[in-house]
Short mmCIF file of C-alpha atoms in Angstrom, two decimals:
data_model
loop_
_atom_site.label_atom_id
_atom_site.label_comp_id
_atom_site.label_asym_id
_atom_site.label_seq_id
_atom_site.Cartn_x
_atom_site.Cartn_y
_atom_site.Cartn_z
CA ASP W 1 49.43 28.94 -7.84
CA VAL W 2 45.82 28.71 -8.97
CA GLN W 3 44.64 31.70 -10.91
CA LEU W 4 41.17 32.46 -12.20
CA GLN W 5 40.57 34.92 -15.00
CA ALA W 6 36.99 36.02 -15.51
CA SER W 7 35.62 38.08 -18.36
CA GLY W 8 32.42 38.97 -20.15
CA GLY W 9 30.61 41.39 -17.91
CA GLY W 10 29.10 44.61 -19.15
CA LEU W 11 25.99 46.71 -19.56
CA VAL W 12 22.92 45.19 -21.12
CA GLN W 13 19.25 46.06 -21.33
CA ALA W 14 16.68 43.99 -19.52
CA GLY W 15 15.80 40.95 -21.57
CA GLY W 16 19.25 40.83 -23.12
CA SER W 17 22.04 38.29 -22.82
CA LEU W 18 25.62 38.11 -21.68
CA ARG W 19 28.16 35.31 -21.52
CA LEU W 20 30.71 35.13 -18.76
CA SER W 21 33.90 33.09 -19.02
CA CYS W 22 36.34 32.00 -16.36
CA ALA W 23 39.63 30.28 -17.10
CA ALA W 24 41.53 28.51 -14.35
CA SER W 25 45.26 27.90 -14.49
CA GLY W 26 47.88 26.44 -12.19
CA LEU W 27 45.71 23.52 -11.08
CA SER W 28 47.31 20.52 -9.47
CA PHE W 29 44.06 18.57 -9.29
CA ASP W 30 41.48 17.47 -11.86
CA ASP W 31 38.50 16.74 -9.64
CA TYR W 32 36.90 20.01 -8.59
CA GLY W 33 33.78 22.07 -8.53
CA MET W 34 33.62 25.42 -10.23
CA GLY W 35 30.97 28.05 -10.22
CA TRP W 36 29.77 31.58 -10.11
CA PHE W 37 28.50 33.69 -7.27
CA ARG W 38 27.40 37.29 -7.26
CA GLN W 39 27.11 40.16 -4.88
CA ALA W 40 25.00 43.23 -5.36
CA PRO W 41 25.42 46.41 -3.29
CA GLY W 42 23.83 46.01 0.10
CA LYS W 43 22.97 42.37 -0.50
CA GLU W 44 24.43 39.10 0.65
CA ARG W 45 26.58 36.97 -1.58
CA GLU W 46 24.53 34.56 -3.65
CA VAL W 47 25.67 31.38 -5.31
CA VAL W 48 24.39 31.48 -8.88
CA SER W 49 25.49 28.26 -10.55
CA CYS W 50 28.05 25.50 -10.21
CA ILE W 51 29.37 22.66 -12.31
CA SER W 52 31.48 19.57 -11.77
CA SER W 53 34.86 19.28 -13.47
CA THR W 54 33.41 16.63 -15.77
CA GLY W 55 30.53 18.92 -16.71
CA THR W 56 27.99 16.22 -15.95
CA SER W 57 26.51 17.82 -12.82
CA THR W 58 25.19 21.34 -12.51
CA TYR W 59 23.45 23.49 -9.93
CA TYR W 60 21.37 26.64 -10.37
CA ALA W 61 19.93 29.02 -7.84
CA ASP W 62 16.16 29.25 -8.11
CA SER W 63 16.48 32.89 -9.11
CA VAL W 64 18.26 32.00 -12.35
CA LYS W 65 16.80 28.62 -13.30
CA GLY W 66 15.56 28.57 -16.87
CA ARG W 67 17.49 31.73 -17.75
CA PHE W 68 21.14 30.92 -17.06
CA SER W 69 23.15 28.00 -18.34
CA ILE W 70 26.54 26.85 -17.09
CA SER W 71 28.94 24.80 -19.14
CA ASN W 72 32.62 23.98 -19.20
CA ASP W 73 35.52 23.01 -21.37
CA ALA W 74 37.39 20.59 -19.16
CA SER W 75 40.40 20.54 -21.48
CA LYS W 76 40.84 24.26 -20.86
CA ASN W 77 39.64 24.31 -17.23
CA THR W 78 37.23 26.99 -18.35
CA VAL W 79 33.64 27.53 -17.25
CA TYR W 80 31.03 29.60 -19.01
CA LEU W 81 27.83 31.20 -17.79
CA GLN W 82 25.31 32.04 -20.47
CA MET W 83 22.87 34.53 -19.05
CA ASN W 84 19.64 35.11 -20.95
CA SER W 85 16.49 37.10 -20.21
CA LEU W 86 18.46 39.28 -17.86
CA LYS W 87 16.60 41.27 -15.26
CA SER W 88 17.56 44.37 -13.32
CA GLU W 89 17.86 42.23 -10.21
CA ASP W 90 20.69 40.31 -11.89
CA THR W 91 22.84 43.42 -11.60
CA ALA W 92 25.84 42.52 -9.45
CA VAL W 93 29.52 41.80 -9.44
CA TYR W 94 29.95 38.22 -10.58
CA TYR W 95 32.85 36.14 -9.31
CA CYS W 96 34.00 32.73 -10.43
CA ALA W 97 35.27 30.33 -7.83
CA LEU W 98 37.09 27.03 -7.87
CA SER W 99 37.10 24.44 -5.12
CA ASN W 100 40.35 23.49 -3.49
CA GLY W 101 40.44 20.02 -4.95
CA ARG W 102 37.47 18.01 -3.70
CA ASP W 103 36.40 20.68 -1.23
CA TYR W 104 33.02 21.19 -2.84
CA SER W 105 29.42 20.76 -1.79
CA PRO W 106 27.16 18.00 -3.12
CA ASP W 107 26.11 20.55 -5.75
CA TYR W 108 29.75 20.93 -6.78
CA CYS W 109 29.84 24.48 -5.46
CA PRO W 110 33.23 25.44 -4.04
CA VAL W 111 33.36 25.53 -0.25
CA GLY W 112 35.07 28.47 1.40
CA TYR W 113 35.92 30.25 -1.86
CA HIS W 114 39.55 29.32 -1.42
CA HIS W 115 40.17 30.17 -5.06
CA ARG W 116 38.24 32.96 -6.66
CA GLY W 117 38.81 35.38 -9.47
CA LYS W 118 38.39 39.11 -9.64
CA GLY W 119 34.81 40.06 -10.17
CA THR W 120 33.23 41.19 -13.39
CA LEU W 121 30.42 43.72 -13.23
CA VAL W 122 27.10 42.92 -14.85
CA THR W 123 24.70 45.83 -15.09
CA VAL W 124 21.18 45.30 -16.39
CA SER W 125 19.28 48.44 -17.22
CA SER W 126 15.50 48.44 -17.06
#
């Protein structure tokens, strides 16, 4: 079974940085999209960033462009999200998600969140 293990959340002051990691295991496919989405209390789920399994294609929501950077280590099926210049509005539970094989959007974002990890809380204090 596919399992996703996310880590790296925490409390940080506005303007600070955090790095999230998500390791996938149990994969039976090597062509996939992987990414992060977040959900804040009372708000809709928002896709933050996605990356292809090769690491050559990435997607960023407008709200995080220029501040967040996604990368991966394909040999470890691990994706990272470097978050810089954090703002209070970035406060949310962040989830990593993995497409079910090639079930990803043109931006390599997983469709349907068939595989997703437990969330990690990011709190940005102002």
